[in-house]
Coordinates of C-alpha atoms in Angstrom, one line a residue:
M1 CA -14.7 -6.5 -1.6
S2 CA -11.9 -7.8 -3.5
K3 CA -8.1 -7.0 -3.1
L4 CA -5.4 -6.1 -5.6
V5 CA -1.8 -6.2 -4.8
I6 CA 0.5 -3.7 -7.2
V7 CA 4.0 -4.5 -7.0
G8 CA 6.0 -2.1 -9.1
T9 CA 8.6 1.0 -8.6
V10 CA 7.5 4.0 -7.4
A11 CA 9.9 6.6 -8.5
F12 CA 11.2 9.8 -10.0
D13 CA 10.8 11.0 -13.3
A14 CA 12.5 13.5 -15.6
I15 CA 10.9 13.8 -19.1
E16 CA 11.6 15.5 -22.3
T17 CA 9.2 15.7 -25.2
P18 CA 8.5 17.9 -28.3
F19 CA 6.2 19.5 -25.9
G20 CA 8.5 20.5 -22.9
K21 CA 10.6 18.9 -20.2
T22 CA 10.4 18.6 -16.4
D23 CA 12.4 18.0 -13.5
K24 CA 12.3 15.5 -11.1
I25 CA 8.5 14.5 -10.7
L26 CA 6.6 11.4 -9.4
G27 CA 6.2 8.5 -11.6
G28 CA 6.9 4.8 -11.4
A29 CA 5.0 1.4 -12.8
A30 CA 3.5 0.9 -9.2
T31 CA 2.5 4.9 -9.3
F32 CA 1.0 4.8 -12.6
I33 CA -1.2 1.1 -12.2
G34 CA -2.4 2.5 -8.6
L35 CA -3.8 5.8 -9.8
A36 CA -6.0 3.8 -12.5
A37 CA -7.2 1.3 -10.4
S38 CA -8.2 3.4 -7.9
H39 CA -10.9 4.7 -10.5
F40 CA -12.9 1.5 -9.3
D41 CA -13.1 1.9 -5.8
I42 CA -11.2 -1.4 -4.7
D43 CA -8.9 -2.7 -1.7
A44 CA -5.1 -1.9 -3.5
A45 CA -2.2 -2.4 -1.8
A46 CA 1.1 -0.9 -3.8
V47 CA 4.1 -3.1 -2.8
S48 CA 7.7 -0.9 -3.5
V49 CA 10.5 1.0 -2.2
V50 CA 11.6 4.6 -1.9
G51 CA 14.4 6.5 -0.3
D52 CA 14.2 8.8 2.6
D53 CA 14.3 11.9 0.1
F54 CA 10.5 11.0 -1.7
P55 CA 8.3 13.3 -0.5
Q56 CA 5.5 12.6 2.1
D57 CA 3.0 14.3 0.0
Y58 CA 3.6 11.6 -3.0
L59 CA 2.9 8.9 -0.5
D60 CA -0.5 10.8 1.1
L61 CA -1.4 11.2 -2.6
L62 CA -1.8 7.6 -2.9
S63 CA -3.3 7.3 0.7
N64 CA -5.7 10.0 -1.0
K65 CA -6.2 7.5 -3.6
H66 CA -7.2 5.1 -1.1
I67 CA -4.3 3.1 -2.4
D68 CA -2.8 1.0 1.1
T69 CA 1.1 2.3 1.0
S70 CA 2.1 -0.2 4.0
G71 CA 4.0 -2.2 1.8
I72 CA 6.2 0.9 0.3
E73 CA 9.4 0.8 2.3
V74 CA 11.2 3.9 3.0
V75 CA 15.1 3.4 3.0
N76 CA 16.6 5.9 5.8
G77 CA 19.6 7.6 3.9
G78 CA 18.5 6.0 0.4
K79 CA 17.8 7.2 -2.7
T80 CA 14.3 6.7 -4.8
F81 CA 14.7 5.1 -8.2
F82 CA 15.7 7.7 -11.6
W83 CA 14.5 7.4 -14.7
S84 CA 15.2 10.3 -17.4
G85 CA 14.3 10.1 -20.9
R86 CA 14.0 11.9 -24.5
Y87 CA 11.0 11.0 -26.6
H88 CA 11.5 11.8 -30.3
N89 CA 9.5 13.2 -32.5
D90 CA 7.3 10.6 -33.3
M91 CA 6.7 10.1 -29.3
N92 CA 6.9 6.3 -29.8
S93 CA 10.7 5.8 -29.8
R94 CA 13.0 7.5 -27.0
D95 CA 16.3 7.6 -25.6
T96 CA 17.0 6.9 -21.8
L97 CA 19.4 9.6 -20.5
V98 CA 20.1 8.8 -17.0
T99 CA 18.9 5.5 -15.0
E100 CA 19.6 5.0 -11.2
L101 CA 18.5 2.2 -9.3
N102 CA 19.3 3.3 -6.2
T103 CA 17.3 1.4 -3.3
L104 CA 15.6 -0.7 -6.2
A105 CA 18.9 -2.3 -6.6
D106 CA 18.4 -4.0 -3.4
F107 CA 14.7 -4.4 -3.4
N108 CA 12.9 -7.6 -1.5
P109 CA 8.9 -6.8 -1.8
V110 CA 7.1 -7.9 1.6
V111 CA 3.1 -8.0 0.8
P112 CA 1.3 -6.7 3.6
S113 CA -0.2 -9.5 5.6
D114 CA -3.6 -7.9 4.8
Y115 CA -3.0 -8.8 1.2
K116 CA -1.7 -12.1 0.8
D117 CA -4.8 -13.7 0.1
A118 CA -5.6 -10.8 -2.8
E119 CA -7.8 -12.4 -5.4
V120 CA -5.5 -10.3 -8.1
V121 CA -1.8 -9.6 -8.2
M122 CA -0.5 -7.1 -10.8
L123 CA 3.1 -7.6 -11.1
G124 CA 4.4 -4.6 -12.5
N125 CA 7.9 -4.4 -14.5
L126 CA 10.5 -5.4 -12.5
H127 CA 13.3 -8.1 -12.3
P128 CA 11.4 -11.8 -12.9
L129 CA 13.0 -13.0 -9.2
V130 CA 11.7 -10.5 -7.7
Q131 CA 7.9 -10.9 -9.4
S132 CA 8.4 -14.7 -8.5
S133 CA 9.2 -13.5 -4.7
V134 CA 6.1 -12.1 -4.6
L135 CA 3.7 -15.1 -5.6
D136 CA 5.7 -16.9 -3.2
Q137 CA 4.3 -15.0 -0.7
M138 CA 0.8 -15.1 -1.6
S139 CA -1.1 -17.3 1.5
K140 CA -3.2 -18.9 -1.7
K141 CA -3.2 -19.0 -5.3
P142 CA -4.3 -15.6 -6.5
K143 CA -7.4 -15.8 -8.8
L144 CA -5.7 -13.9 -11.4
A145 CA -1.7 -13.1 -11.6
I146 CA -1.2 -10.4 -14.2
L147 CA 2.6 -9.6 -15.3
D148 CA 4.2 -6.8 -16.8
T149 CA 7.9 -6.8 -18.5
M150 CA 9.8 -5.8 -20.9
N151 CA 12.6 -6.5 -23.4
F152 CA 15.4 -5.7 -20.9
W153 CA 14.9 -8.9 -18.9
M154 CA 14.7 -10.8 -21.9
D155 CA 17.9 -10.0 -22.8
C156 CA 19.5 -10.6 -19.3
A157 CA 17.3 -12.8 -17.1
L158 CA 15.3 -14.6 -20.2
D159 CA 15.3 -18.0 -18.1
D160 CA 13.7 -16.7 -14.7
L161 CA 11.3 -14.5 -17.2
R162 CA 10.0 -17.5 -18.5
N163 CA 9.9 -19.3 -15.2
V164 CA 7.8 -16.7 -13.9
I165 CA 5.7 -16.4 -16.9
K166 CA 4.7 -20.1 -16.3
R167 CA 3.4 -18.9 -13.2
I168 CA 1.0 -16.3 -14.3
D169 CA -2.6 -15.9 -16.1
V170 CA -2.3 -12.9 -18.1
I171 CA 0.7 -11.6 -19.5
T172 CA 1.2 -7.7 -21.1
I173 CA 3.8 -6.8 -23.2
N174 CA 4.3 -4.7 -26.1
D175 CA 4.4 -6.0 -30.0
E176 CA 7.8 -5.5 -29.7
E177 CA 9.0 -7.2 -26.4
A178 CA 6.4 -10.0 -28.0
R179 CA 8.2 -10.1 -31.4
Q180 CA 11.6 -10.4 -29.1
L181 CA 10.0 -13.1 -27.0
T182 CA 8.8 -15.3 -29.4
G183 CA 11.3 -14.7 -32.6
E184 CA 8.0 -14.4 -34.6
Y185 CA 6.7 -11.1 -36.3
S186 CA 3.5 -12.2 -36.6
L187 CA 1.7 -11.2 -33.3
V188 CA -0.8 -13.7 -33.9
V189 CA 2.1 -16.4 -33.9
A190 CA 3.8 -14.6 -31.2
A191 CA 0.9 -14.7 -29.1
R192 CA 0.2 -18.5 -29.8
K193 CA 3.9 -18.9 -28.6
I194 CA 3.5 -17.2 -25.4
Y195 CA 0.0 -18.8 -24.9
E196 CA 1.8 -21.6 -25.0
M197 CA 4.4 -20.6 -22.1
G198 CA 2.1 -21.0 -19.9
P199 CA -0.6 -17.5 -19.7
K200 CA -4.1 -18.2 -20.4
Y201 CA -4.5 -14.6 -21.8
V202 CA -2.2 -12.9 -24.0
V203 CA -2.3 -8.9 -24.3
I204 CA -0.2 -7.1 -26.5
K205 CA 0.0 -3.3 -26.7
K206 CA 0.3 -1.8 -29.3
G207 CA 0.5 2.2 -28.1
E208 CA -1.3 4.9 -30.3
H209 CA -2.6 1.6 -32.3
G210 CA -4.4 0.4 -29.9
A211 CA -4.4 -3.4 -27.8
L212 CA -5.1 -7.1 -28.7
L213 CA -6.3 -9.9 -26.2
F214 CA -5.5 -13.5 -26.7
H215 CA -7.0 -16.5 -25.1
D216 CA -7.0 -19.9 -26.6
D217 CA -8.4 -19.4 -30.8
H218 CA -10.3 -16.0 -29.5
V219 CA -8.6 -12.7 -30.4
F220 CA -10.2 -9.1 -29.3
Y221 CA -8.6 -5.8 -30.7
A222 CA -9.4 -2.5 -29.2
P223 CA -8.7 0.1 -31.1
A224 CA -6.9 3.5 -29.1
L225 CA -8.9 6.4 -29.4
P226 CA -7.5 8.9 -31.8
L227 CA -6.4 12.0 -29.7
E228 CA -5.0 15.3 -31.0
E229 CA -1.7 15.1 -29.2
V230 CA 0.1 13.0 -27.3
F231 CA 1.9 15.4 -24.8
D232 CA 3.7 12.5 -23.0
P233 CA 3.6 9.1 -23.4
T234 CA 5.4 8.1 -19.9
G235 CA 3.3 5.7 -18.0
A236 CA 0.8 5.1 -20.3
G237 CA 1.3 1.0 -20.6
D238 CA 1.1 1.0 -16.7
T239 CA -1.8 3.1 -16.7
F240 CA -3.4 0.5 -19.3
A241 CA -2.5 -2.1 -17.0
G242 CA -4.3 -0.6 -13.8
G243 CA -7.3 -0.2 -15.3
F244 CA -7.1 -3.8 -16.8
A245 CA -6.6 -5.0 -13.1
G246 CA -8.7 -2.2 -11.5
Y247 CA -11.9 -3.4 -13.9
L248 CA -11.3 -7.2 -13.3
V249 CA -11.2 -6.9 -9.2
K250 CA -14.3 -4.4 -9.3
T251 CA -16.3 -6.9 -11.0
N252 CA -14.9 -10.4 -10.2
D253 CA -15.1 -11.9 -13.4
F254 CA -12.1 -13.1 -15.3
S255 CA -13.8 -14.5 -18.5
F256 CA -12.6 -13.6 -21.7
E257 CA -15.7 -11.6 -22.6
N258 CA -15.3 -9.5 -19.5
M259 CA -11.4 -9.2 -20.4
K260 CA -12.6 -7.3 -23.4
N261 CA -14.2 -4.5 -21.1
A262 CA -11.4 -4.6 -18.9
V263 CA -9.0 -3.9 -22.4
I264 CA -11.3 -1.1 -23.2
Y265 CA -11.3 0.5 -20.0
G266 CA -7.5 0.3 -20.0
S267 CA -7.6 2.2 -23.4
T268 CA -9.4 4.6 -21.7
L269 CA -7.7 5.3 -18.6
A270 CA -4.4 5.3 -20.7
S271 CA -5.7 7.7 -23.6
F272 CA -6.1 10.7 -20.5
C273 CA -2.5 9.8 -19.3
V274 CA -0.9 11.0 -22.2
E275 CA -2.5 14.3 -22.1
K276 CA 0.3 15.9 -19.4
F277 CA 3.3 15.4 -18.3
G278 CA 3.8 12.1 -15.7
T279 CA 1.0 11.7 -13.5
E280 CA -0.6 15.1 -13.6
R281 CA -3.6 14.4 -15.7
M282 CA -4.2 11.1 -13.8
Q283 CA -4.0 12.7 -9.9
T284 CA -7.0 15.0 -11.3
L285 CA -8.8 12.7 -13.4
S286 CA -12.7 12.6 -12.5
S287 CA -15.3 9.4 -13.1
S288 CA -17.9 11.6 -15.1
E289 CA -14.5 12.0 -17.8
V290 CA -13.9 8.5 -17.5
H291 CA -17.7 7.7 -18.5
K292 CA -17.8 10.4 -21.3
R293 CA -14.9 9.0 -22.8
L294 CA -15.8 5.3 -22.8
L295 CA -18.8 6.8 -24.6
Q296 CA -16.6 8.1 -27.3
F297 CA -15.2 4.8 -27.3
K298 CA -18.2 3.2 -27.6
Q299 CA -19.6 5.4 -30.8
L300 CA -15.6 4.7 -32.3
T301 CA -16.2 1.1 -32.3
Q302 CA -20.0 0.2 -32.8
F303 CA -21.6 -0.2 -36.3
D304 CA -24.4 -2.2 -37.3
I305 CA -24.2 -3.9 -40.7
E306 CA -26.7 -6.2 -42.6
L307 CA -25.2 -9.6 -43.2
G308 CA -26.8 -11.2 -46.4

């Protein structure tokens, strides 16, 4: 069975949207990625750090989803990374209210020995030097290294980010970040510039407007499923990445044609994530629900037309 290494935050979030607010709940990029990837019955391990304030029930939740948690360091006397944010009415923009790095400030990831030969590495949004250190620990070059990042690292660690981008195969970023990274407004031009930085594939996420996949001169667009309401968009991008990576690990096919399917799976899982606060929806999501929504996606995008 192919292996997946997931590196990212396992955290507490406190979220406020027009639909309500939460106290501290389970969050973090590695958490969302792992819960999404768990739908593909693969051998996955999470690499992260938490404090001893992190409930054992949350670790058990990941373990029960067949995610190896031996790479999640628990720091005695430490506090878990905490983020709090408030979403605006359009649900596309938000204000960060609190960011407490806590144990994440001194995080040195250690990939479990059983996963140093993993075929796929999913580098969640962290400092580029941390992402690079994970690649350095692999006993052999992964078949596929996927990287997610954000505008914060473009502001404060751009050279480090460019260096790690040279080493990966797929980058997933949103449209705003793609424009910032390249200085180009056109996403097609931006994708071409990012492609020239090193990755073979560029995935640009557009939130409620779907996602774009670029490779050489090929472009694929997957729409987002129209939803009646978005309850909480937190973690949707990470859920997309987890579905994308999980499908590729499961199929062990890293061609452009199969990446199209991975994008659809990622978009499908992300459409569930936003239906409840935090990870709540992903914790109980069934395979039959995923299959039903995949059929909806197919009906949304499939058509026959006669070309004269």
